[in-house]
Amino acid sequence: MKRLCVIAGDGIGAEVVPVAVDALRRLLPDLATESAEAGWGCFERSGSAVPEATLTSMRACGAGIFGAVSSPSHAVAGYRSAILTLRQQLSLHCNLRPIRSWPVISPRPHIDMIILRENSEGLYIGRERMDGEGRAIAERQITRKASEKLAQRLAEVAALRNARRITLVHKANVLPLTCGLFRDSARQVLAEAGWSECVDERLVDVAALQLVESPERFDLIATTNLFGDILSDLACHWSGGLGTAPSLNWGDGIALAEPVHGSAPDIAGTGRANPLAALLSAALLLRYYWHLPALADRLESAVANFLQDAGTVDFGDRTTRTIADGVLARLG
Ligand code: NAI
Ligand code: MG
C-alpha cells in the first residue's frame, strides 16, 4: 500500500494541494493519505513551523506533497521557513525542477529541460550574522559529499531521459573554492558513470542569459542551491509561469513534491490559484519516487489535453475548480 503525507501549508497551498491529492487517488486507488501541518499559520498556532509529528509522518509515509508556506522577510525569533526545515531534517538533498513547453500557455515550443538544484547547503544553511561593525555576513557551504550526491541523482536522471547534454552551472571564476569543489566533484561522479562526453559548464550569469535567449539548447542542468532557486524561477517562464512549475524534493527513499510557487497571499481565497504546478508535482512523485512512469505520463497527458481544449488558464474566480475538473475528467 502506498502512503502519502499531505502538508497543505499556508495561502493557496490549501487550495491547490487537494486537487493534486484527488488526481493521485484516482491513479492509485489504494493510496492512504494522512494530513500534517507546517508553515507560518502552524507557527502562530503552535509555536513550531514544522512540528515533530509532521517529520514523523513524512518519514513513515516516504512520499509527501507540500503546498506552500508564508515566510516574513524580516527575522522572527524562533521561525525559519518550514520548507527549508523539511528539506534539511528529512535529508531531501536534491530538488528536481522540470521545465517544458505546454500547449497554449507556453510562450515557446520545444523546450524540455530539468534543473537539478542542490537542496541542502550553499547559502541556505542560514548562517548569517552581524559583526558589530556594520557588516552582515552570510556563510556559503559546499561539501564534496552533497555535490557528489547531487551528481549521482544527475546520472540517474540522465539515464532515465537518455540525456544529450548535462550543464554544470557555477561561478568558479569568482568562487573557485566553493563552486570549484561543486564542479569538480560533480564531474568526477559523472565521469565514473560514463557521462563525461555529455558534460559541459556555464557560469551562472551567462546561463541566465542563455536560458532567456535559447532555452531549447538546455537538457539537464545541475547547480548549487541559490543559483538553482533563481534559475528555475526564471526558466519556468517558458512552461507558462509559476502557476505551472512543479518540483520534487528528493532524498534517499523519501520525496516531497512541491509546486515551485509560494503561498501567493495576493490571490489566496479568490479561487484564482492555478493547480497545475501541484498536479505536475504529483506526477513527479509517480515518475521518480514510485517508479510508475505510465501513470505519470497519464497525468501529464491529461494536463496537455486539457490545455489544448481549453485554450487558456485564466478562468477568473473559477480557475482552480475549472482546471481541477478539466484535468481530472481527462485522467480516464
Ligand atoms: P509567490 O510564488 O507566492 O507569488 C508570486 C506571484 O505569482 C504572485 O503574484 C502570485 O499571485 C502568483 N502565483 C504564484 N503561484 C500561483 C498560482 N498557483 N496560480 C496563480 N498565480 C500564482 O511568491 P511571493 O509573492 O514572492 O511570496 C509569497 C509568500 O510565499 C512569501 O511569504 C514567501 O516567503 C513564500 N514563498 C514560499 C515558497 C515555498 O513555500 N516553497 C516559495 C516561494 C515563496
Ligand atoms: Mg524559489
mmCIF file of C-alpha atoms and ligand atoms in Angstrom:
data_model
loop_
_atom_site.group_PDB
_atom_site.id
_atom_site.type_symbol
_atom_site.label_atom_id
_atom_site.label_comp_id
_atom_site.label_asym_id
_atom_site.label_seq_id
_atom_site.Cartn_x
_atom_site.Cartn_y
_atom_site.Cartn_z
ATOM 1 C CA MET A 1 0.000 0.000 0.000
ATOM 2 C CA LYS A 2 1.295 3.454 -0.903
ATOM 3 C CA ARG A 3 1.189 6.236 1.663
ATOM 4 C CA LEU A 4 1.175 9.987 1.183
ATOM 5 C CA CYS A 5 1.761 12.695 3.774
ATOM 6 C CA VAL A 6 -0.270 15.797 2.826
ATOM 7 C CA ILE A 7 1.119 19.145 4.014
ATOM 8 C CA ALA A 8 -1.100 21.892 2.610
ATOM 9 C CA GLY A 9 0.662 24.777 4.393
ATOM 10 C CA ASP A 10 -0.375 28.414 4.020
ATOM 11 C CA GLY A 11 -2.285 30.524 1.499
ATOM 12 C CA ILE A 12 -3.019 28.877 -1.831
ATOM 13 C CA GLY A 13 -1.235 25.710 -0.643
ATOM 14 C CA ALA A 14 -4.534 24.658 0.911
ATOM 15 C CA GLU A 15 -6.328 25.330 -2.397
ATOM 16 C CA VAL A 16 -4.036 23.519 -4.854
ATOM 17 C CA VAL A 17 -2.850 20.525 -2.810
ATOM 18 C CA PRO A 18 -6.307 18.861 -2.563
ATOM 19 C CA VAL A 19 -6.510 18.903 -6.369
ATOM 20 C CA ALA A 20 -3.201 17.024 -6.644
ATOM 21 C CA VAL A 21 -4.305 14.550 -3.955
ATOM 22 C CA ASP A 22 -7.562 13.909 -5.873
ATOM 23 C CA ALA A 23 -5.549 13.131 -9.004
ATOM 24 C CA LEU A 24 -3.253 10.728 -7.128
ATOM 25 C CA ARG A 25 -6.249 8.983 -5.530
ATOM 26 C CA ARG A 26 -7.739 8.366 -8.971
ATOM 27 C CA LEU A 27 -4.490 6.946 -10.287
ATOM 28 C CA LEU A 28 -3.630 4.965 -7.142
ATOM 29 C CA PRO A 29 -6.924 3.649 -5.731
ATOM 30 C CA ASP A 30 -5.197 2.076 -2.708
ATOM 31 C CA LEU A 31 -3.375 5.286 -1.718
ATOM 32 C CA ALA A 32 -3.548 6.022 2.028
ATOM 33 C CA THR A 33 -3.197 9.692 2.945
ATOM 34 C CA GLU A 34 -2.510 11.452 6.229
ATOM 35 C CA SER A 35 -2.545 15.209 6.863
ATOM 36 C CA ALA A 36 0.265 17.065 8.595
ATOM 37 C CA GLU A 37 0.874 20.697 9.477
ATOM 38 C CA ALA A 38 3.662 23.126 8.633
ATOM 39 C CA GLY A 39 4.168 26.814 7.954
ATOM 40 C CA TRP A 40 3.513 30.273 9.299
ATOM 41 C CA GLY A 41 -0.072 29.574 10.398
ATOM 42 C CA CYS A 42 1.146 26.467 12.204
ATOM 43 C CA PHE A 43 3.914 28.519 13.886
ATOM 44 C CA GLU A 44 1.379 31.100 15.078
ATOM 45 C CA ARG A 45 -0.908 28.380 16.455
ATOM 46 C CA SER A 46 1.670 26.046 17.977
ATOM 47 C CA GLY A 47 4.993 27.884 18.202
ATOM 48 C CA SER A 48 6.591 25.474 15.720
ATOM 49 C CA ALA A 49 6.754 25.849 11.917
ATOM 50 C CA VAL A 50 7.385 22.111 11.489
ATOM 51 C CA PRO A 51 6.034 20.052 14.410
ATOM 52 C CA GLU A 52 7.798 16.783 15.211
ATOM 53 C CA ALA A 53 4.585 14.933 14.218
ATOM 54 C CA THR A 54 4.982 16.222 10.649
ATOM 55 C CA LEU A 55 8.530 14.881 10.384
ATOM 56 C CA THR A 56 7.395 11.553 11.835
ATOM 57 C CA SER A 57 4.532 11.319 9.359
ATOM 58 C CA MET A 58 6.785 12.140 6.403
ATOM 59 C CA ARG A 59 9.347 9.542 7.464
ATOM 60 C CA ALA A 60 6.628 6.918 7.896
ATOM 61 C CA CYS A 61 4.948 7.663 4.531
ATOM 62 C CA GLY A 62 8.108 8.188 2.477
ATOM 63 C CA ALA A 63 6.143 10.268 -0.028
ATOM 64 C CA GLY A 64 4.629 13.669 0.644
ATOM 65 C CA ILE A 65 3.061 16.625 -1.068
ATOM 66 C CA PHE A 66 3.599 20.139 0.202
ATOM 67 C CA GLY A 67 1.659 23.258 -0.886
ATOM 68 C CA ALA A 68 3.488 26.415 0.136
ATOM 69 C CA VAL A 69 4.272 28.371 3.262
ATOM 70 C CA SER A 70 4.480 32.073 4.010
ATOM 71 C CA SER A 71 7.669 33.470 5.478
ATOM 72 C CA PRO A 72 8.077 37.030 6.690
ATOM 73 C CA SER A 73 11.002 38.829 5.010
ATOM 74 C CA HIS A 74 12.344 40.038 8.372
ATOM 75 C CA ALA A 75 13.772 37.878 11.161
ATOM 76 C CA VAL A 76 11.180 36.459 13.598
ATOM 77 C CA ALA A 77 12.577 34.774 16.708
ATOM 78 C CA GLY A 78 12.143 31.004 16.521
ATOM 79 C CA TYR A 79 10.836 30.973 12.943
ATOM 80 C CA ARG A 80 12.633 29.551 9.957
ATOM 81 C CA SER A 81 10.938 28.772 6.633
ATOM 82 C CA ALA A 82 9.181 25.438 7.050
ATOM 83 C CA ILE A 83 10.237 24.123 3.660
ATOM 84 C CA LEU A 84 13.916 24.718 4.464
ATOM 85 C CA THR A 85 13.486 22.852 7.742
ATOM 86 C CA LEU A 86 11.727 19.956 5.993
ATOM 87 C CA ARG A 87 14.453 19.726 3.334
ATOM 88 C CA GLN A 88 17.205 19.671 5.936
ATOM 89 C CA GLN A 89 15.567 17.483 8.588
ATOM 90 C CA LEU A 90 14.456 14.894 6.042
ATOM 91 C CA SER A 91 17.750 14.958 4.053
ATOM 92 C CA LEU A 92 15.926 15.885 0.848
ATOM 93 C CA HIS A 93 19.251 16.638 -0.784
ATOM 94 C CA CYS A 94 18.145 17.216 -4.354
ATOM 95 C CA ASN A 95 15.431 19.367 -5.913
ATOM 96 C CA LEU A 96 14.264 18.321 -9.354
ATOM 97 C CA ARG A 97 12.570 21.039 -11.417
ATOM 98 C CA PRO A 98 11.418 20.152 -14.929
ATOM 99 C CA ILE A 99 10.575 22.921 -17.377
ATOM 100 C CA ARG A 100 8.850 22.059 -20.635
ATOM 101 C CA SER A 101 6.640 23.642 -23.226
ATOM 102 C CA TRP A 102 2.911 23.034 -22.784
ATOM 103 C CA PRO A 103 0.182 23.645 -25.353
ATOM 104 C CA VAL A 104 -1.351 27.133 -25.351
ATOM 105 C CA ILE A 105 0.289 28.509 -22.174
ATOM 106 C CA SER A 106 3.975 28.269 -23.117
ATOM 107 C CA PRO A 107 5.434 31.275 -24.907
ATOM 108 C CA ARG A 108 7.657 28.951 -26.986
ATOM 109 C CA PRO A 109 7.538 25.300 -28.174
ATOM 110 C CA HIS A 110 10.215 22.551 -28.000
ATOM 111 C CA ILE A 111 11.581 23.335 -24.542
ATOM 112 C CA ASP A 112 12.220 20.318 -22.348
ATOM 113 C CA MET A 113 14.796 20.615 -19.585
ATOM 114 C CA ILE A 114 15.299 19.626 -15.976
ATOM 115 C CA ILE A 115 17.121 21.747 -13.415
ATOM 116 C CA LEU A 116 18.606 19.739 -10.547
ATOM 117 C CA ARG A 117 19.190 22.069 -7.641
ATOM 118 C CA GLU A 118 21.344 21.115 -4.656
ATOM 119 C CA ASN A 119 18.869 21.356 -1.812
ATOM 120 C CA SER A 120 20.726 21.094 1.478
ATOM 121 C CA GLU A 121 23.536 23.632 1.644
ATOM 122 C CA GLY A 122 25.032 26.616 -0.210
ATOM 123 C CA LEU A 123 23.800 29.942 1.130
ATOM 124 C CA TYR A 124 20.651 28.261 2.511
ATOM 125 C CA ILE A 125 22.372 26.835 5.595
ATOM 126 C CA GLY A 126 21.105 30.047 7.210
ATOM 127 C CA ARG A 127 24.348 31.101 8.864
ATOM 128 C CA GLU A 128 24.012 34.880 8.813
ATOM 129 C CA ARG A 129 25.469 37.218 11.390
ATOM 130 C CA MET A 130 26.220 40.870 12.070
ATOM 131 C CA ASP A 131 29.812 41.518 13.124
ATOM 132 C CA GLY A 132 29.007 44.665 15.124
ATOM 133 C CA GLU A 133 30.877 46.897 12.673
ATOM 134 C CA GLY A 134 28.120 47.440 10.165
ATOM 135 C CA ARG A 135 28.896 44.206 8.328
ATOM 136 C CA ALA A 136 26.326 41.460 7.672
ATOM 137 C CA ILE A 137 27.942 38.161 6.753
ATOM 138 C CA ALA A 138 26.355 35.046 5.225
ATOM 139 C CA GLU A 139 28.302 31.786 5.010
ATOM 140 C CA ARG A 140 28.103 29.609 1.923
ATOM 141 C CA GLN A 141 28.841 25.948 2.478
ATOM 142 C CA ILE A 142 29.645 23.493 -0.311
ATOM 143 C CA THR A 143 30.681 19.943 0.541
ATOM 144 C CA ARG A 144 32.097 17.194 -1.610
ATOM 145 C CA LYS A 145 29.508 14.822 -0.159
ATOM 146 C CA ALA A 146 26.447 16.896 -1.094
ATOM 147 C CA SER A 147 27.881 17.735 -4.525
ATOM 148 C CA GLU A 148 28.504 14.038 -5.204
ATOM 149 C CA LYS A 149 25.014 13.103 -4.041
ATOM 150 C CA LEU A 150 23.522 15.613 -6.441
ATOM 151 C CA ALA A 151 25.708 14.280 -9.250
ATOM 152 C CA GLN A 152 24.601 10.707 -8.540
ATOM 153 C CA ARG A 153 20.977 11.814 -8.983
ATOM 154 C CA LEU A 154 22.031 13.656 -12.090
ATOM 155 C CA ALA A 155 23.494 10.477 -13.580
ATOM 156 C CA GLU A 156 20.312 8.589 -12.643
ATOM 157 C CA VAL A 157 18.025 11.187 -14.273
ATOM 158 C CA ALA A 158 20.342 11.435 -17.299
ATOM 159 C CA ALA A 159 19.962 7.688 -17.850
ATOM 160 C CA LEU A 160 16.171 7.825 -17.398
ATOM 161 C CA ARG A 161 15.749 10.515 -20.039
ATOM 162 C CA ASN A 162 18.648 9.483 -22.260
ATOM 163 C CA ALA A 163 20.185 12.931 -21.839
ATOM 164 C CA ARG A 164 22.070 14.567 -24.688
ATOM 165 C CA ARG A 165 23.682 17.291 -22.596
ATOM 166 C CA ILE A 166 24.456 17.944 -18.927
ATOM 167 C CA THR A 167 25.340 21.517 -17.971
ATOM 168 C CA LEU A 168 27.020 22.282 -14.641
ATOM 169 C CA VAL A 169 26.227 25.869 -13.653
ATOM 170 C CA HIS A 170 28.512 27.691 -11.196
ATOM 171 C CA LYS A 171 30.584 30.808 -10.668
ATOM 172 C CA ALA A 172 34.000 29.229 -10.159
ATOM 173 C CA ASN A 173 35.789 32.206 -11.676
ATOM 174 C CA VAL A 174 34.844 34.284 -8.603
ATOM 175 C CA LEU A 175 34.303 31.480 -6.065
ATOM 176 C CA PRO A 176 36.977 28.922 -7.027
ATOM 177 C CA LEU A 177 36.901 27.027 -3.713
ATOM 178 C CA THR A 178 33.158 26.560 -3.215
ATOM 179 C CA CYS A 179 32.000 26.491 -6.834
ATOM 180 C CA GLY A 180 35.177 24.682 -7.852
ATOM 181 C CA LEU A 181 34.516 21.885 -5.370
ATOM 182 C CA PHE A 182 30.927 21.575 -6.616
ATOM 183 C CA ARG A 183 32.035 21.403 -10.265
ATOM 184 C CA ASP A 184 34.966 19.028 -9.748
ATOM 185 C CA SER A 185 33.023 16.630 -7.503
ATOM 186 C CA ALA A 186 30.136 16.507 -9.979
ATOM 187 C CA ARG A 187 32.461 15.982 -12.947
ATOM 188 C CA GLN A 188 34.144 13.068 -11.225
ATOM 189 C CA VAL A 189 30.885 11.270 -10.422
ATOM 190 C CA LEU A 190 29.597 11.855 -13.955
ATOM 191 C CA ALA A 191 32.850 10.526 -15.438
ATOM 192 C CA GLU A 192 32.601 7.373 -13.315
ATOM 193 C CA ALA A 193 29.011 6.936 -14.503
ATOM 194 C CA GLY A 194 30.101 7.247 -18.142
ATOM 195 C CA TRP A 195 28.627 10.683 -18.904
ATOM 196 C CA SER A 196 31.837 12.690 -19.499
ATOM 197 C CA GLU A 197 31.128 13.326 -23.148
ATOM 198 C CA CYS A 198 27.790 14.981 -22.419
ATOM 199 C CA VAL A 199 29.055 17.326 -19.685
ATOM 200 C CA ASP A 200 29.718 20.996 -20.163
ATOM 201 C CA GLU A 201 29.785 24.070 -17.903
ATOM 202 C CA ARG A 202 28.362 27.575 -17.792
ATOM 203 C CA LEU A 203 28.995 30.472 -15.472
ATOM 204 C CA VAL A 204 25.693 31.309 -13.835
ATOM 205 C CA ASP A 205 25.334 34.777 -15.340
ATOM 206 C CA VAL A 206 25.746 33.562 -18.891
ATOM 207 C CA ALA A 207 23.495 30.583 -18.139
ATOM 208 C CA ALA A 208 20.774 33.068 -17.165
ATOM 209 C CA LEU A 209 21.171 34.892 -20.468
ATOM 210 C CA GLN A 210 21.086 31.673 -22.484
ATOM 211 C CA LEU A 211 18.012 30.420 -20.608
ATOM 212 C CA VAL A 212 16.281 33.542 -21.929
ATOM 213 C CA GLU A 213 17.855 33.607 -25.398
ATOM 214 C CA SER A 214 17.839 29.956 -26.404
ATOM 215 C CA PRO A 215 16.254 27.695 -23.760
ATOM 216 C CA GLU A 216 15.911 24.823 -26.282
ATOM 217 C CA ARG A 217 19.641 24.197 -26.050
ATOM 218 C CA PHE A 218 19.457 23.000 -22.422
ATOM 219 C CA ASP A 219 18.649 19.445 -21.427
ATOM 220 C CA LEU A 220 19.848 18.727 -17.874
ATOM 221 C CA ILE A 221 21.226 21.491 -15.659
ATOM 222 C CA ALA A 222 22.785 20.930 -12.240
ATOM 223 C CA THR A 223 23.678 23.742 -9.891
ATOM 224 C CA THR A 224 24.030 24.907 -6.316
ATOM 225 C CA ASN A 225 21.126 25.909 -4.080
ATOM 226 C CA LEU A 226 20.704 29.671 -4.615
ATOM 227 C CA PHE A 227 21.595 29.599 -8.321
ATOM 228 C CA GLY A 228 19.075 26.783 -8.806
ATOM 229 C CA ASP A 229 16.385 28.690 -6.942
ATOM 230 C CA ILE A 230 16.810 31.743 -9.153
ATOM 231 C CA LEU A 231 17.359 29.996 -12.488
ATOM 232 C CA SER A 232 14.366 27.686 -12.021
ATOM 233 C CA ASP A 233 12.001 30.611 -11.419
ATOM 234 C CA LEU A 234 13.437 32.323 -14.477
ATOM 235 C CA ALA A 235 13.166 29.202 -16.640
ATOM 236 C CA CYS A 236 9.593 28.404 -15.609
ATOM 237 C CA HIS A 237 8.518 31.419 -17.647
ATOM 238 C CA TRP A 238 8.819 29.013 -20.601
ATOM 239 C CA SER A 239 6.409 26.467 -19.170
ATOM 240 C CA GLY A 240 3.746 29.111 -18.572
ATOM 241 C CA GLY A 241 4.842 30.786 -15.331
ATOM 242 C CA LEU A 242 4.951 29.965 -11.636
ATOM 243 C CA GLY A 243 1.449 28.504 -11.594
ATOM 244 C CA THR A 244 2.674 25.684 -13.851
ATOM 245 C CA ALA A 245 6.099 24.900 -12.330
ATOM 246 C CA PRO A 246 6.457 21.628 -10.367
ATOM 247 C CA SER A 247 9.310 20.314 -8.237
ATOM 248 C CA LEU A 248 10.347 17.264 -6.285
ATOM 249 C CA ASN A 249 12.475 17.415 -3.127
ATOM 250 C CA TRP A 250 14.224 14.081 -3.400
ATOM 251 C CA GLY A 251 16.257 12.194 -0.813
ATOM 252 C CA ASP A 252 17.160 8.531 -0.336
ATOM 253 C CA GLY A 253 13.886 6.602 -0.021
ATOM 254 C CA ILE A 254 11.923 9.788 0.651
ATOM 255 C CA ALA A 255 10.450 12.516 -1.567
ATOM 256 C CA LEU A 256 8.321 15.607 -1.081
ATOM 257 C CA ALA A 257 6.526 17.029 -4.121
ATOM 258 C CA GLU A 258 6.209 20.805 -4.061
ATOM 259 C CA PRO A 259 4.970 23.413 -6.537
ATOM 260 C CA VAL A 260 7.721 25.991 -7.088
ATOM 261 C CA HIS A 261 5.399 28.876 -6.240
ATOM 262 C CA GLY A 262 4.831 30.333 -2.785
ATOM 263 C CA SER A 263 1.652 30.945 -0.780
ATOM 264 C CA ALA A 264 0.524 33.803 -3.104
ATOM 265 C CA PRO A 265 -1.243 35.894 -0.456
ATOM 266 C CA ASP A 266 -2.356 38.319 -3.179
ATOM 267 C CA ILE A 267 -4.751 35.732 -4.654
ATOM 268 C CA ALA A 268 -5.361 33.357 -1.709
ATOM 269 C CA GLY A 269 -9.074 32.780 -1.176
ATOM 270 C CA THR A 270 -10.119 34.158 -4.570
ATOM 271 C CA GLY A 271 -10.352 30.828 -6.418
ATOM 272 C CA ARG A 272 -7.787 32.050 -8.948
ATOM 273 C CA ALA A 273 -4.867 29.812 -7.937
ATOM 274 C CA ASN A 274 -3.613 27.625 -10.769
ATOM 275 C CA PRO A 275 -3.394 23.990 -9.547
ATOM 276 C CA LEU A 276 -1.256 22.790 -12.483
ATOM 277 C CA ALA A 277 2.045 23.186 -10.579
ATOM 278 C CA ALA A 278 0.695 20.995 -7.773
ATOM 279 C CA LEU A 279 -0.768 18.435 -10.215
ATOM 280 C CA LEU A 280 2.516 18.227 -12.125
ATOM 281 C CA SER A 281 4.419 17.878 -8.836
ATOM 282 C CA ALA A 282 2.253 14.842 -8.086
ATOM 283 C CA ALA A 283 3.303 13.440 -11.480
ATOM 284 C CA LEU A 284 6.941 13.728 -10.346
ATOM 285 C CA LEU A 285 6.192 11.518 -7.326
ATOM 286 C CA LEU A 286 4.680 8.952 -9.686
ATOM 287 C CA ARG A 287 7.631 9.055 -12.084
ATOM 288 C CA TYR A 288 10.630 9.307 -9.792
ATOM 289 C CA TYR A 289 9.570 8.079 -6.347
ATOM 290 C CA TRP A 290 7.013 5.363 -7.069
ATOM 291 C CA HIS A 291 8.641 4.435 -10.407
ATOM 292 C CA LEU A 292 5.299 4.494 -12.217
ATOM 293 C CA PRO A 293 6.142 6.364 -15.438
ATOM 294 C CA ALA A 294 2.987 5.216 -17.251
ATOM 295 C CA LEU A 295 0.806 6.857 -14.576
ATOM 296 C CA ALA A 296 2.958 9.997 -14.644
ATOM 297 C CA ASP A 297 2.502 10.099 -18.441
ATOM 298 C CA ARG A 298 -1.265 9.755 -17.973
ATOM 299 C CA LEU A 299 -1.404 12.710 -15.610
ATOM 300 C CA GLU A 300 0.823 14.878 -17.818
ATOM 301 C CA SER A 301 -1.211 13.952 -20.904
ATOM 302 C CA ALA A 302 -4.414 14.899 -19.092
ATOM 303 C CA VAL A 303 -2.868 18.326 -18.395
ATOM 304 C CA ALA A 304 -1.749 18.749 -22.035
ATOM 305 C CA ASN A 305 -5.140 17.665 -23.386
ATOM 306 C CA PHE A 306 -6.978 19.958 -21.018
ATOM 307 C CA LEU A 307 -4.844 22.962 -22.069
ATOM 308 C CA GLN A 308 -5.281 22.159 -25.746
ATOM 309 C CA ASP A 309 -9.063 22.004 -25.395
ATOM 310 C CA ALA A 310 -9.398 24.985 -23.042
ATOM 311 C CA GLY A 311 -7.177 27.404 -24.951
ATOM 312 C CA THR A 312 -6.382 29.366 -21.753
ATOM 313 C CA VAL A 313 -5.742 29.009 -17.998
ATOM 314 C CA ASP A 314 -7.429 32.215 -16.934
ATOM 315 C CA PHE A 315 -10.906 31.312 -15.713
ATOM 316 C CA GLY A 316 -11.161 34.147 -13.203
ATOM 317 C CA ASP A 317 -12.678 33.190 -9.863
ATOM 318 C CA ARG A 318 -13.147 29.601 -11.041
ATOM 319 C CA THR A 319 -9.574 28.953 -12.162
ATOM 320 C CA THR A 320 -8.740 26.338 -9.507
ATOM 321 C CA ARG A 321 -12.039 24.480 -9.907
ATOM 322 C CA THR A 322 -12.212 24.620 -13.709
ATOM 323 C CA ILE A 323 -8.655 23.356 -14.174
ATOM 324 C CA ALA A 324 -9.091 20.680 -11.487
ATOM 325 C CA ASP A 325 -12.333 19.399 -13.053
ATOM 326 C CA GLY A 326 -10.888 19.582 -16.564
ATOM 327 C CA VAL A 327 -7.720 17.643 -15.763
ATOM 328 C CA LEU A 328 -9.430 15.067 -13.505
ATOM 329 C CA ALA A 329 -12.053 14.408 -16.206
ATOM 330 C CA ARG A 330 -9.288 13.628 -18.698
ATOM 331 C CA LEU A 331 -7.439 11.195 -16.425
ATOM 332 C CA GLY A 332 -9.557 8.340 -17.774
HETATM 333 P P1 NAI B 1 4.544 33.570 -4.832
HETATM 334 O O1 NAI B 1 5.039 32.427 -5.661
HETATM 335 O O2 NAI B 1 3.676 33.232 -3.705
HETATM 336 O O3 NAI B 1 3.760 34.593 -5.800
HETATM 337 C C1 NAI B 1 4.391 35.316 -6.857
HETATM 338 C C2 NAI B 1 3.323 35.771 -7.866
HETATM 339 O O4 NAI B 1 2.867 34.648 -8.627
HETATM 340 C C3 NAI B 1 2.081 36.349 -7.182
HETATM 341 O O5 NAI B 1 1.567 37.402 -7.975
HETATM 342 C C4 NAI B 1 1.105 35.180 -7.173
HETATM 343 O O6 NAI B 1 -0.252 35.565 -7.204
HETATM 344 C C5 NAI B 1 1.482 34.433 -8.457
HETATM 345 N N1 NAI B 1 1.259 32.996 -8.295
HETATM 346 C C6 NAI B 1 2.011 32.143 -7.562
HETATM 347 N N2 NAI B 1 1.501 30.907 -7.637
HETATM 348 C C7 NAI B 1 0.390 30.991 -8.401
HETATM 349 C C8 NAI B 1 -0.580 30.035 -8.826
HETATM 350 N N3 NAI B 1 -0.510 28.734 -8.470
HETATM 351 N N4 NAI B 1 -1.598 30.465 -9.611
HETATM 352 C C9 NAI B 1 -1.665 31.749 -9.990
HETATM 353 N N5 NAI B 1 -0.771 32.692 -9.636
HETATM 354 C C10 NAI B 1 0.244 32.308 -8.845
HETATM 355 O O7 NAI B 1 5.830 34.381 -4.341
HETATM 356 P P2 NAI B 1 5.929 35.671 -3.401
HETATM 357 O O8 NAI B 1 4.763 36.570 -3.640
HETATM 358 O O9 NAI B 1 7.296 36.163 -3.608
HETATM 359 O O10 NAI B 1 5.870 35.114 -1.905
HETATM 360 C C11 NAI B 1 4.662 34.994 -1.147
HETATM 361 C C12 NAI B 1 4.952 34.170 0.091
HETATM 362 O O11 NAI B 1 5.295 32.836 -0.291
HETATM 363 C C13 NAI B 1 6.127 34.700 0.927
HETATM 364 O O12 NAI B 1 5.776 34.596 2.284
HETATM 365 C C14 NAI B 1 7.275 33.755 0.579
HETATM 366 O O13 NAI B 1 8.194 33.609 1.626
HETATM 367 C C15 NAI B 1 6.523 32.474 0.337
HETATM 368 N N6 NAI B 1 7.226 31.521 -0.559
HETATM 369 C C16 NAI B 1 7.160 30.212 -0.209
HETATM 370 C C17 NAI B 1 7.703 29.244 -1.004
HETATM 371 C C18 NAI B 1 7.525 27.829 -0.592
HETATM 372 O O14 NAI B 1 6.794 27.545 0.321
HETATM 373 N N7 NAI B 1 8.174 26.894 -1.236
HETATM 374 C C19 NAI B 1 8.402 29.580 -2.262
HETATM 375 C C20 NAI B 1 8.356 30.991 -2.574
HETATM 376 C C21 NAI B 1 7.794 31.923 -1.733
HETATM 377 MG MG MG B 2 12.088 29.974 -5.461
#
